[in-house]
XYZ file of C-alpha atoms in Angstrom:
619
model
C 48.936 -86.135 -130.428
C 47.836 -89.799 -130.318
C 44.301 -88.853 -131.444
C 41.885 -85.876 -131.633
C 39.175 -87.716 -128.657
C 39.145 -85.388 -125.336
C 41.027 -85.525 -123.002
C 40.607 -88.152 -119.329
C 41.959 -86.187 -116.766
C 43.401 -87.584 -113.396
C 44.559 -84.911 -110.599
C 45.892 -85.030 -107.282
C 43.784 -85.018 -104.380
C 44.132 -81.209 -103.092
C 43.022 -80.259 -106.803
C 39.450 -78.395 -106.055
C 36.846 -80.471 -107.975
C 35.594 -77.267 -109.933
C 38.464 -75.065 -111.214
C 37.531 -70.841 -110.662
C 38.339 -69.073 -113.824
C 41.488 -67.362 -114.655
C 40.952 -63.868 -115.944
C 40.585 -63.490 -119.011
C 43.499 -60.779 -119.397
C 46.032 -62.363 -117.166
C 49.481 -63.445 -118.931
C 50.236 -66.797 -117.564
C 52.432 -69.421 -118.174
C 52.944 -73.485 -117.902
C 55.764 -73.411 -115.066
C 59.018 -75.917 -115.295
C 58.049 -79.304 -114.485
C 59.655 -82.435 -114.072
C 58.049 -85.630 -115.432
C 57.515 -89.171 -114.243
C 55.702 -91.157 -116.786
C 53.166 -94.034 -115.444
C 50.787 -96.677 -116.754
C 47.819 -95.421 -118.921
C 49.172 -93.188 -121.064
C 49.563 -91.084 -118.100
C 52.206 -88.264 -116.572
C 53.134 -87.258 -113.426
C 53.819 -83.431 -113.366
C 55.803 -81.718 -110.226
C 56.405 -78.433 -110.632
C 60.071 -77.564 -109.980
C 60.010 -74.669 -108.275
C 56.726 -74.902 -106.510
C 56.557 -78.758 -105.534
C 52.876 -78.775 -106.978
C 51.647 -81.999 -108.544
C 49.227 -83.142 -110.915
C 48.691 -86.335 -112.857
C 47.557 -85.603 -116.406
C 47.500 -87.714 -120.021
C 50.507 -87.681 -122.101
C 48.333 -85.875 -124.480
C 47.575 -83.289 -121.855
C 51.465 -83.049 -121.073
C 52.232 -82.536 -124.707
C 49.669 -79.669 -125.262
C 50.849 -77.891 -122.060
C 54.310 -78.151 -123.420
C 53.226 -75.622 -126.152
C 52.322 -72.874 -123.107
C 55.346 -72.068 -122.035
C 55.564 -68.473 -122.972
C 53.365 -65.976 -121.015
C 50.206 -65.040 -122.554
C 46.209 -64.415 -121.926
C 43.803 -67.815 -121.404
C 42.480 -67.025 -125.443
C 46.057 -66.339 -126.383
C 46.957 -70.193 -125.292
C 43.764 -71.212 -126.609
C 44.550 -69.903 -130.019
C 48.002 -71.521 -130.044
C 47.446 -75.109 -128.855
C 44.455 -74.970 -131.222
C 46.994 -73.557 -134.022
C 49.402 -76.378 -133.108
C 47.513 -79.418 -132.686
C 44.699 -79.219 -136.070
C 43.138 -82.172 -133.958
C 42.115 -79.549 -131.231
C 40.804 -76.713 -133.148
C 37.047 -77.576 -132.640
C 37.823 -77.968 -129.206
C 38.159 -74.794 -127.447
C 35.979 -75.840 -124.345
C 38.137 -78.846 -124.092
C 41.739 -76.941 -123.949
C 40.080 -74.234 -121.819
C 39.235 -76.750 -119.146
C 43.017 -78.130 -119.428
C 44.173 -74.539 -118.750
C 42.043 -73.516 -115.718
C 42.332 -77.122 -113.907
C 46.301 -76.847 -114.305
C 46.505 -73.229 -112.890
C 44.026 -74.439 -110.132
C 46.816 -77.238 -109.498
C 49.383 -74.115 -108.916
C 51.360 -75.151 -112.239
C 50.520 -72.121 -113.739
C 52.682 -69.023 -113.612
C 51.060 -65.845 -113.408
C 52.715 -62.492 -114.403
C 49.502 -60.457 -112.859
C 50.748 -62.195 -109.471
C 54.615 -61.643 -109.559
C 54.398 -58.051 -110.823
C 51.842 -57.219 -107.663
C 54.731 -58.888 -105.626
C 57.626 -55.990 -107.194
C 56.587 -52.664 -105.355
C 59.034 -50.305 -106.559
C 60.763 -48.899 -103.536
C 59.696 -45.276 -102.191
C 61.879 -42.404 -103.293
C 64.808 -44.408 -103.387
C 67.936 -42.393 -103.673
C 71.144 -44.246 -103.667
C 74.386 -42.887 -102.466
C 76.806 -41.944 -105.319
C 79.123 -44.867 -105.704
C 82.953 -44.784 -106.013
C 84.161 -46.144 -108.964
C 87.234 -48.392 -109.974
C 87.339 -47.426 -113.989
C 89.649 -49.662 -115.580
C 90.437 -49.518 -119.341
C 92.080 -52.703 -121.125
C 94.038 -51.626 -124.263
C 96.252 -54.511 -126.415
C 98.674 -53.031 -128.940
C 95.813 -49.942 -130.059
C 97.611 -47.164 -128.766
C 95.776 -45.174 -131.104
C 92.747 -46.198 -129.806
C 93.592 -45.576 -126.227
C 94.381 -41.842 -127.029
C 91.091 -41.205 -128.802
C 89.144 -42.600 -125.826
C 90.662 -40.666 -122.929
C 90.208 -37.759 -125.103
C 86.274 -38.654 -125.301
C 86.216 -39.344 -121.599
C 87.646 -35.979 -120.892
C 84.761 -34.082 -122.652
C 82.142 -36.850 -121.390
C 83.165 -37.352 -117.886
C 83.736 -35.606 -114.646
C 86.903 -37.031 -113.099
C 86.635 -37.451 -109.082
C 89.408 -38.271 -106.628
C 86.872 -40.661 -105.031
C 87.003 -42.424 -107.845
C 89.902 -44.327 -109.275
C 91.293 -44.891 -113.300
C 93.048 -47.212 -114.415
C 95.007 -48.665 -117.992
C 95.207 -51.879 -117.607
C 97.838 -52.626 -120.649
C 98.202 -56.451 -122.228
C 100.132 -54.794 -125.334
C 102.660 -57.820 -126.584
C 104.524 -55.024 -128.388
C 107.233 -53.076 -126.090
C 106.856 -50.093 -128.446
C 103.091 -49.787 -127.802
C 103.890 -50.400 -123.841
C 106.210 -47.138 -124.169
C 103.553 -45.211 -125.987
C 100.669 -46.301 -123.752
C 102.726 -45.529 -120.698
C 103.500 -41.814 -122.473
C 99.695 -41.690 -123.282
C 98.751 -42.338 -120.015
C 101.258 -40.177 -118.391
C 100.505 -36.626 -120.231
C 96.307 -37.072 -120.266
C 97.367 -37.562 -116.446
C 99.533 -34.132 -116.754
C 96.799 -32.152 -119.045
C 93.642 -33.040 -117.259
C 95.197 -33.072 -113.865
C 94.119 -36.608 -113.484
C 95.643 -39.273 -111.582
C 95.309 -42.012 -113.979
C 97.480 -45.217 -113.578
C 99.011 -46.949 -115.823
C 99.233 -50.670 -114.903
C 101.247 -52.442 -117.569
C 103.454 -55.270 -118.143
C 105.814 -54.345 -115.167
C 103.646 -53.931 -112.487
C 101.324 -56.418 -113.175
C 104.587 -58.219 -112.774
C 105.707 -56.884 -109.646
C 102.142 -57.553 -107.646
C 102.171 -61.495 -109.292
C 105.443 -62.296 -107.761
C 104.093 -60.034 -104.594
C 101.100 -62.221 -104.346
C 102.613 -65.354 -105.193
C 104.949 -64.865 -102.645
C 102.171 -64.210 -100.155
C 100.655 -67.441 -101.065
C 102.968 -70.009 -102.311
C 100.690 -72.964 -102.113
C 98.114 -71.261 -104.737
C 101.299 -69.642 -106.814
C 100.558 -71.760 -109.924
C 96.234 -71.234 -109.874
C 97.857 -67.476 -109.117
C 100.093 -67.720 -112.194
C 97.680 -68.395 -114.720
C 94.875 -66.306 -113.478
C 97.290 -63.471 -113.835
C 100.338 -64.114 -115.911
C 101.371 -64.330 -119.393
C 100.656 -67.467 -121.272
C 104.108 -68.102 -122.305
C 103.857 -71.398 -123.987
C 101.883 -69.191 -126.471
C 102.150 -65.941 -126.615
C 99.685 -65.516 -129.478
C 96.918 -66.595 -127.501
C 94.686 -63.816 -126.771
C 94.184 -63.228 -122.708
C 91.019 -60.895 -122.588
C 90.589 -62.276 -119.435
C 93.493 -61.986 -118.042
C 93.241 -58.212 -118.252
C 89.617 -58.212 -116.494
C 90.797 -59.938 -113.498
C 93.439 -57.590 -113.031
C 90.511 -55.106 -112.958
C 88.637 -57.589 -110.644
C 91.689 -56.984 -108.128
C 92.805 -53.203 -108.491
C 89.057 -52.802 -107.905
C 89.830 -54.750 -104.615
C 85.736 -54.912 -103.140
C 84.723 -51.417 -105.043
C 82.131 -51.258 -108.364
C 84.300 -51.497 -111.176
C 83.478 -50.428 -114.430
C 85.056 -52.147 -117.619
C 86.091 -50.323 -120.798
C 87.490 -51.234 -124.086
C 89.340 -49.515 -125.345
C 87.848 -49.266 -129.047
C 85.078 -47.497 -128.236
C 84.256 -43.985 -127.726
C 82.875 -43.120 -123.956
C 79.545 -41.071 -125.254
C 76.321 -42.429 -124.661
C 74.126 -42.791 -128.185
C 70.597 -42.516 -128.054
C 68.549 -45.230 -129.125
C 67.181 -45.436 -132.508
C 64.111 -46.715 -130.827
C 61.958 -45.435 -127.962
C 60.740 -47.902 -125.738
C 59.673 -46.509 -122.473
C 58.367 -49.109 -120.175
C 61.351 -51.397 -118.124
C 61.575 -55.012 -119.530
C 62.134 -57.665 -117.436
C 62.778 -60.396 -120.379
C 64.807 -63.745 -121.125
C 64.741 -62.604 -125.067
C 68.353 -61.419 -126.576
C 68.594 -57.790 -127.510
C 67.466 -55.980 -130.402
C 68.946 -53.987 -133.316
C 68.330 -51.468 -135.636
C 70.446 -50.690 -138.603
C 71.871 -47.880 -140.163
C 72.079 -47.163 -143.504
C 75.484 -44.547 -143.556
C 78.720 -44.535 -141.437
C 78.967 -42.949 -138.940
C 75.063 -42.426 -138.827
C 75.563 -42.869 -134.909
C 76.966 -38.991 -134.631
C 72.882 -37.751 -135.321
C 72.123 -39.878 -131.940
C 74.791 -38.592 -129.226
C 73.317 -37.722 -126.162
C 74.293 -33.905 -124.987
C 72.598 -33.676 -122.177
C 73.726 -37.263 -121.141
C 77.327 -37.744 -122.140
C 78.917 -39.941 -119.609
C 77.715 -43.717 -120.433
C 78.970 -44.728 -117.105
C 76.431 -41.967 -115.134
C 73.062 -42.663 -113.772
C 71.447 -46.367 -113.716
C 74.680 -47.758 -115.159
C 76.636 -47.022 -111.641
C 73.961 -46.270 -109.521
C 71.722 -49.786 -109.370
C 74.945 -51.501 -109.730
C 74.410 -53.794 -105.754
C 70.466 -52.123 -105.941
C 68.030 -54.572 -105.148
C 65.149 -55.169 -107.810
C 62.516 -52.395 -106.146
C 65.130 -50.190 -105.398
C 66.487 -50.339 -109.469
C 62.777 -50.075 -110.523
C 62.025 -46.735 -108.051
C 66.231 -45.297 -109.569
C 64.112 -45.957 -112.732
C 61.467 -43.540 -111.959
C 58.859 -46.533 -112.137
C 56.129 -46.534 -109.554
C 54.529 -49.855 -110.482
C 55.321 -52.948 -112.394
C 52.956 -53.897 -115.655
C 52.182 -57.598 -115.627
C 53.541 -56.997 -119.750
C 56.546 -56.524 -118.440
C 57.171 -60.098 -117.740
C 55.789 -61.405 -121.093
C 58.923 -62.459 -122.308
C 60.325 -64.186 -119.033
C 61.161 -67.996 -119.678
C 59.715 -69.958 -116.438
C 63.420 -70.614 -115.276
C 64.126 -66.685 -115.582
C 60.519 -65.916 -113.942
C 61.014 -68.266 -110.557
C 64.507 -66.483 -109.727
C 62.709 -63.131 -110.144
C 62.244 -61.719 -106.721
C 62.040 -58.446 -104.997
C 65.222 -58.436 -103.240
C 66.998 -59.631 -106.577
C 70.246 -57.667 -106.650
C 71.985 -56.053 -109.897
C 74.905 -57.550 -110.305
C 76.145 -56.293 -113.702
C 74.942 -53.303 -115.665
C 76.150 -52.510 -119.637
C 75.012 -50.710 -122.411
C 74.901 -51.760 -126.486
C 77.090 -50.966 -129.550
C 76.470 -47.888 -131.957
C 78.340 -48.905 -135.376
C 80.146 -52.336 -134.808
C 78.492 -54.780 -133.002
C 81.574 -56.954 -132.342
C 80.069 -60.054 -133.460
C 81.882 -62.790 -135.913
C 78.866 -64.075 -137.605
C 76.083 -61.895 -138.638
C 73.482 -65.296 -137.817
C 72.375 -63.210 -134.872
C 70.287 -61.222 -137.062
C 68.506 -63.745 -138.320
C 67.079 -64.739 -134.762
C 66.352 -61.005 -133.694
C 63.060 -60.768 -131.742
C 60.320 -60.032 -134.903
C 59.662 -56.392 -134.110
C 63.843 -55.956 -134.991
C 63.663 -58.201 -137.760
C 61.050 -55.990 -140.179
C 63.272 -53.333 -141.106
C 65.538 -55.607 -142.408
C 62.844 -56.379 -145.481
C 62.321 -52.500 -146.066
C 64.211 -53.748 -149.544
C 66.295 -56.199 -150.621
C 69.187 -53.833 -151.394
C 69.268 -52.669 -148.214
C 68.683 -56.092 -146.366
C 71.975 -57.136 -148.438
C 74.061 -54.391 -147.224
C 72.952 -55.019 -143.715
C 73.934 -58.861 -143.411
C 77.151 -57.724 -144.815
C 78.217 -54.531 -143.356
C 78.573 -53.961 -139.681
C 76.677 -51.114 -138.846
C 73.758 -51.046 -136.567
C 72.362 -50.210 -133.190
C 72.714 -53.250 -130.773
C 71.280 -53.274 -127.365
C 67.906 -53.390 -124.980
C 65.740 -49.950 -126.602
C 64.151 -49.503 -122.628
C 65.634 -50.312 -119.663
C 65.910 -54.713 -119.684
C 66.296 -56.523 -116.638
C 67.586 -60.365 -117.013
C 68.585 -63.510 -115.361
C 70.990 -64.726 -117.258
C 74.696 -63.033 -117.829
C 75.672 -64.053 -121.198
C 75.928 -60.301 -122.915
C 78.954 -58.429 -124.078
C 79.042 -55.154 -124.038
C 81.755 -52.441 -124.318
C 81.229 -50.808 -121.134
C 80.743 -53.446 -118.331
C 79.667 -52.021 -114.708
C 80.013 -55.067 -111.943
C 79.182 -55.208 -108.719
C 82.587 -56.155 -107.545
C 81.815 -55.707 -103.259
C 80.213 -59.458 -103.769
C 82.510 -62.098 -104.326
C 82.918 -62.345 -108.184
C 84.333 -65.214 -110.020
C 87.531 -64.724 -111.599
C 87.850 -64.906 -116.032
C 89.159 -67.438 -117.581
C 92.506 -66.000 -118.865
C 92.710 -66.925 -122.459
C 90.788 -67.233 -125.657
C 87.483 -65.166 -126.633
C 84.002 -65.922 -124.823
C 85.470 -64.808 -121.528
C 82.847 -63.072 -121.028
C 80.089 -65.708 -121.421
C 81.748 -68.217 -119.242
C 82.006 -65.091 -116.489
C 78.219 -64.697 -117.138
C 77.196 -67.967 -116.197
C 79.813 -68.447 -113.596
C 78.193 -65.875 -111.835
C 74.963 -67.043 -112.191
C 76.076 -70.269 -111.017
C 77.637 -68.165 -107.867
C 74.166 -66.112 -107.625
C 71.255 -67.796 -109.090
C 68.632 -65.088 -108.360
C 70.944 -61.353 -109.281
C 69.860 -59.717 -112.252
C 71.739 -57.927 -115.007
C 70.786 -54.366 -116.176
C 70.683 -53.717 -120.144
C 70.592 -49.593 -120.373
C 68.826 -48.152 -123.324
C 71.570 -46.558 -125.121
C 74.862 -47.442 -126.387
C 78.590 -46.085 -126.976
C 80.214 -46.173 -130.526
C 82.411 -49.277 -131.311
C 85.322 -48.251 -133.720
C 87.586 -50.648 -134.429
C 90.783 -49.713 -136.229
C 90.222 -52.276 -139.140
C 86.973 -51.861 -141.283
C 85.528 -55.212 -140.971
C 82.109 -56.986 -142.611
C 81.065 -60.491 -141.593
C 81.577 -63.070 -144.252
C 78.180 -64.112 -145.654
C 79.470 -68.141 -146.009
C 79.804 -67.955 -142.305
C 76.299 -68.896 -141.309
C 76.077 -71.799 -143.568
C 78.901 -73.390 -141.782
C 78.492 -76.201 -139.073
C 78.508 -74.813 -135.623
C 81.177 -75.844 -133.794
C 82.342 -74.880 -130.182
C 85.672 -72.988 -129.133
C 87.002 -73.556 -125.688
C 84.722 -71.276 -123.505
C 81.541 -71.578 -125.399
C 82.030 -75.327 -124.787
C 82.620 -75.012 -121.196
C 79.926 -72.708 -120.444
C 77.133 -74.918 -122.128
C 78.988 -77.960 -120.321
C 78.459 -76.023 -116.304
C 75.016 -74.869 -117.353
C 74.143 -78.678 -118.353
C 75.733 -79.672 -115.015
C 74.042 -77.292 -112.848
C 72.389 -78.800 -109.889
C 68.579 -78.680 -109.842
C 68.584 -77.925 -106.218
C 71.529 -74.821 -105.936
C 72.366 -74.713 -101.968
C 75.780 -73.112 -100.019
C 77.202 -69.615 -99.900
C 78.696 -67.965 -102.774
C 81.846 -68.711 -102.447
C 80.961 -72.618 -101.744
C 79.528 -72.517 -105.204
C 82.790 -71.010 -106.373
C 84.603 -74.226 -105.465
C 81.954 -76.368 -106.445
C 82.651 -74.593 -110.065
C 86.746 -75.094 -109.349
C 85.363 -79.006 -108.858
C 83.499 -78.713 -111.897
C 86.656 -77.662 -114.117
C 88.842 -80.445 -112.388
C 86.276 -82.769 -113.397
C 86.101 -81.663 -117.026
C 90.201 -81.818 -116.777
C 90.188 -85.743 -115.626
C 87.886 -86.920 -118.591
C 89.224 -89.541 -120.496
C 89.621 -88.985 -124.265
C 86.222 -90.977 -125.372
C 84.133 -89.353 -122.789
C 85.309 -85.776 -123.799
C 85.282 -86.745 -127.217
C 81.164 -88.101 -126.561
C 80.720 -84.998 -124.489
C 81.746 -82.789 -127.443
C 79.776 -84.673 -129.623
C 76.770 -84.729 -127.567
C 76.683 -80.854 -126.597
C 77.612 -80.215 -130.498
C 74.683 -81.999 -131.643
C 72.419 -80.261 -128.999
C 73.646 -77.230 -130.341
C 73.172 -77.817 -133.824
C 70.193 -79.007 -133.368
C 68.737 -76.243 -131.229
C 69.710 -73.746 -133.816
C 67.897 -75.478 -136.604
C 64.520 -75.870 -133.939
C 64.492 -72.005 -133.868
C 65.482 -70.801 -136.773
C 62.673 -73.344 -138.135
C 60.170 -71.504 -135.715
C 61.299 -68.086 -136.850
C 60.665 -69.376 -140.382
C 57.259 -70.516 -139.604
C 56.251 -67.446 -137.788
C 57.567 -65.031 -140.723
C 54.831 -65.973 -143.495
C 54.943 -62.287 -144.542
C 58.640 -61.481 -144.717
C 60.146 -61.206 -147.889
C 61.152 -64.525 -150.550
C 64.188 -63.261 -150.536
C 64.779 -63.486 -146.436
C 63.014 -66.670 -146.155
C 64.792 -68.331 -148.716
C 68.335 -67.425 -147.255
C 67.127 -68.591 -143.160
C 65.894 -71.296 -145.185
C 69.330 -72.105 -146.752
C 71.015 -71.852 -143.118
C 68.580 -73.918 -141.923
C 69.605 -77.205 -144.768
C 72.878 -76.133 -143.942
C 72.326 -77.158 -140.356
C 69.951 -80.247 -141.292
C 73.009 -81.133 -143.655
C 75.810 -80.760 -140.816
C 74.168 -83.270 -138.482
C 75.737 -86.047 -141.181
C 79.017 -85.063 -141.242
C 81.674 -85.819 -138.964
C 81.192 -84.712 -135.471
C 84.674 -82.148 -134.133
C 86.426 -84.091 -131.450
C 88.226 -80.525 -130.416
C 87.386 -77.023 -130.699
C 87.688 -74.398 -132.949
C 90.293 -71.244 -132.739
C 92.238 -73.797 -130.076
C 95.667 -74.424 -131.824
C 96.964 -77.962 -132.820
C 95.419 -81.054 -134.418
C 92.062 -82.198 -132.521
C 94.434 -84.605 -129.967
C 96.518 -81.734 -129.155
C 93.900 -79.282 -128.476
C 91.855 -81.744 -126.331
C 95.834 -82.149 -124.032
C 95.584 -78.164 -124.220
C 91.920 -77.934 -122.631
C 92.549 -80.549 -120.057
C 95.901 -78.955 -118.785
C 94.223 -75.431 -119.215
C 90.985 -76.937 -117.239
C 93.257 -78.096 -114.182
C 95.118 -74.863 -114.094
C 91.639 -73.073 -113.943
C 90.409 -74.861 -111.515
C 93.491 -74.411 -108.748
C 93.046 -70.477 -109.662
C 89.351 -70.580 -109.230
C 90.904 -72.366 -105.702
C 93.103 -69.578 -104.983
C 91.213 -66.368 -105.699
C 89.514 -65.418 -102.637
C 92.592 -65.932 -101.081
C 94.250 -63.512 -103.790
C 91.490 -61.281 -103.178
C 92.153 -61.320 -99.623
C 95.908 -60.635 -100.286
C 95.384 -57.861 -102.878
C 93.945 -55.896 -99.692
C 97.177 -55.707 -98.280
C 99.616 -55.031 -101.219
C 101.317 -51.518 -102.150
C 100.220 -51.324 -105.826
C 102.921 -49.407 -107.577
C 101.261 -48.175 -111.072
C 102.645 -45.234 -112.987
């Protein structure tokens, strides 16, 4: 603040000279705004979404920078009071900000959007069919316990269709995965295909023959990295499933896992509509997961998870036996996430969370849980230890979560695959997360359902997350870096069909693939240092809010946090991690990989289109 005098206002002229009063239990919300400064001391504020304007102080500007999570009038009272010591004799002052900036339509109200979200009468979808595909890799153990699970968890139908999608490098595991497939498809009178190495072979030079002027895009959606084989292709696998799904909902599952929904640890009943990341709860024994397995639910794939998969917002909300929509329901919504929120949002993707192994690398996630998750972590130290080292815990949303944004894994992916869906990025890990925000790129206002319960991740290897990990600089691989880099580029005003945003994202990649070497090696910099320095801004907020945890968790965030403050003076990465090569060699890598992305992103509705029309011969 420049000083602690009140405030001069300044307001456009259609702001109503005396301001009515906001109740006093309404959640609002400062809504996005862009900012044009001007002479005085003084901002102009233009709300993105709306197009309102107001002309404030910078002072003003700052405060209502601190109000941009929902809560009550006295709630943002408290906190710009709490923030700004200058203001906390001033409560008149601060209220007056508040009401004459929701009077001037910058304010977001939750009371308002949740009156607009009438859950849809006795909505009763029709049962979907299902593409199931399964993507296995050289665990042909793995594969066998699952279909086993799936046979006592899951009623096969012939309007459905199964799949194994197989990217085993080994030809032994091939021949056992192909044997696997073959008698569970003989015992369980199944018809499950088996769609390995050979016939994904078969329908590439099938399709590339079809379409010879996209055969290279083609090529590296869908084939074998040769150049090296060690690579791993997670996503090469998913757009197979992306095209044997050919227009049908497709459900995703690894293979790892066991297909048997686990209850949550937690009960929350009321539907969540949030921008926060997901909770956890831990467990203290392996294998603590087996006391939660749902018997009256078994199949993790039944219900919401299927059925609001191309549901529109109401219609999901009325599936989910809701007849109205709490304003608190929306307390957690960033103003980005709140704007896209509409009635006729669709559900694009639906998952579920982990039981045992959350599949993360670094356990840093913890540290940044929302604060109801994070207090059983200080139960004891002992047991705090053993939970930032072993892998064992209850990830996922504990009620049914609505979001905006894409960026989750999960085990057990459902996707609306009818809509035009952008196709994976072939190689390396985060496949996922670029997918995520591809697709929000693709459809800006579709929503992604979090279920409340989970199935058991069980990887063959017992693994615990290395506790030096978190004090290491963060760095980017490949996808991370190219997901941050399309959300920084995203248009402010999104316009065109879906797939016209498709190409403009095949643009995007051909773009990244013709930087020369000093502005890639300043974009790497520049996104590195945003992301280094947004960690240390909230983990430094988390610290601040957590007077009452434990010394011995504040002193560890607090060590992660130097750790960060130290990394911002040491050389900046001009390449990206887990990307073979010396630093030169993996920025030649991205670019080629880049271009060949982009001419498959080119090709793919025309390979969709194709697909249609091919004889798909699977075992």
């Amino acid at each position: 603040m420049n000083d602690g005098n009140r405030y001069n206002f300044s307001f456009s002229y259609n702001l109503a000279a005396t301001p009515a009063a906001t109740g006093e239990e309404e959640l609002i919300a400062f809504d996005e705004c862009l900012e044009f400064p001007l002479p005085g001391q003084r901002v102009l504020l233009r709300g993105k979404g709306s197009g309102k304007q107001i002309i404030v102080t910078n002072d003003v500007a700052y405060s209502l920078r601190l109000c941009r999570e929902f809560r009550t009038l006295s709630g943002h009272i408290d906190h710009v009071a709490r923030e700004i010591p200058e203001l906390r004799d001033e409560p008149d002052d601060i209220r007056q900000v508040l009401e004459s900036i929701r009077q001037a339509g910058l304010m977001l109200s939750a009371a308002a959007k949740a009156r607009s979200i009438t859950p849809a009468p006795a909505f009763t979808p029709a049962e979907p069919a299902l593409c199931y595909c399964i993507l296995t890799c050289d665990r042909s153990e793995a594969l066998g316990r699952l279909l086993e699970s799936m046979a006592a968890s899951h009623r096969f139908t012939e309007s459905n269709s199964y799949h194994v999608i197989d990217d085993s490098r080994e030809a032994e595991n091939r021949d056992k995965n192909r044997s696997i497939c073959k008698e569970f498809s003989s015992s369980h009178n199944v018809k499950l295909q088996y769609f390995g190495a050979e016939e994904q072979g078969q329908v590439l030079q099938q399709l590339q023959a079809q379409l010879p002027e996209h055969a290279a895009g083609i090529g590296f959606l869908l084939g074998r990295y040769e150049e090296n084989p060690a690579i791993p292709s997670y996503g090469r696998s998913r757009n197979w499933g992306l095209l044997l799904a050919r227009g049908r909902r497709l459900v995703l599952v690894d293979d790892d896992i066991l297909f048997q929904r686990v209850k949550p640890t937690i009960t929350e009943a009321e539907v969540a509509l949030t921008s926060l990341s997901r909770g956890a709860d831990f467990f203290s024994a392996d294998r603590e997961w087996q006391t939660l397995l749902d018997s009256d639910q078994a199949d993790p794939s039944s219900g919401a998870f299927s059925q609001a998969l191309g549901s529109s917002l109401v219609e999901t909300l009325s599936l989910l036996g809701k007849d109205r929509l709490p304003q608190d329901a929306l307390r957690n919504l960033n103003p980005a996430d709140f704007t896209h929120l509409q009635p006729d949002s669709s559900v694009l993707l639906t998952s579920c969370g982990y039981a045992g192994d959350p599949g993360t690398a670094s356990n840093l996630w913890i540290y940044q849980l929302p604060a109801q998750y994070r207090q059983p972590l200080f139960a004891s130290e002992q047991d705090y230890r053993k939970h930032i080292r072993e892998r064992n815990a209850w990830m996922g949303s504990f009620s049914p979560t609505l979001r905006n944004q894409f960026s989750l894994m999960s085990p057990l992916t459902g996707i609306d695959n009818t809509r035009l869906m952008p196709p994976f990025f072939p190689l390396f890990r985060n496949e996922d997360l670029l997918f995520g925000v591809m697709l929000h790129q693709l459809y800006p206002d579709a929503l992604f359902l979090d279920n409340p319960w989970a199935v058991p991740h069980l990887p063959a290897e017992h693994r615990t997350w290395d506790q030096d990990l978190a004090l290491k600089p963060q760095n980017y691989g490949l996808l991370d870096f190219c997901s941050d880099a399309l959300v920084l580029d995203t248009s402010q005003l999104q316009t065109g069909s879906a797939s016209e945003r498709l190409q403009d994202c095949a643009g995007f990649f051909n773009g990244l693939s013709h930087l020369s070497k000093e502005a890639l090696e300043e974009k790497i910099a520049e996104q590195t240092l945003g992301l280094r320095t947004t960690q240390i801004n909230r983990l430094s907020k988390i610290l601040e809010q957590s007077e009452e945890a434990p010394t011995y968790w504040r002193d560890d965030l607090q060590r992660i946090i130097q750790a960060g403050e130290q990394s911002l003076a040491t050389p900046l990465p001009r390449g990206f991690q887990a990307v073979p090569g010396s630093e030169n060699e993996q920025q030649a890598l991205a670019r080629s990989l880049w271009k060949r992305y982009a001419q498959g992103i080119q090709a793919w509705e025309s390979c969709l289109q194709a697909m249609r029309d091919l004889q798909i011969d699977a075992s």
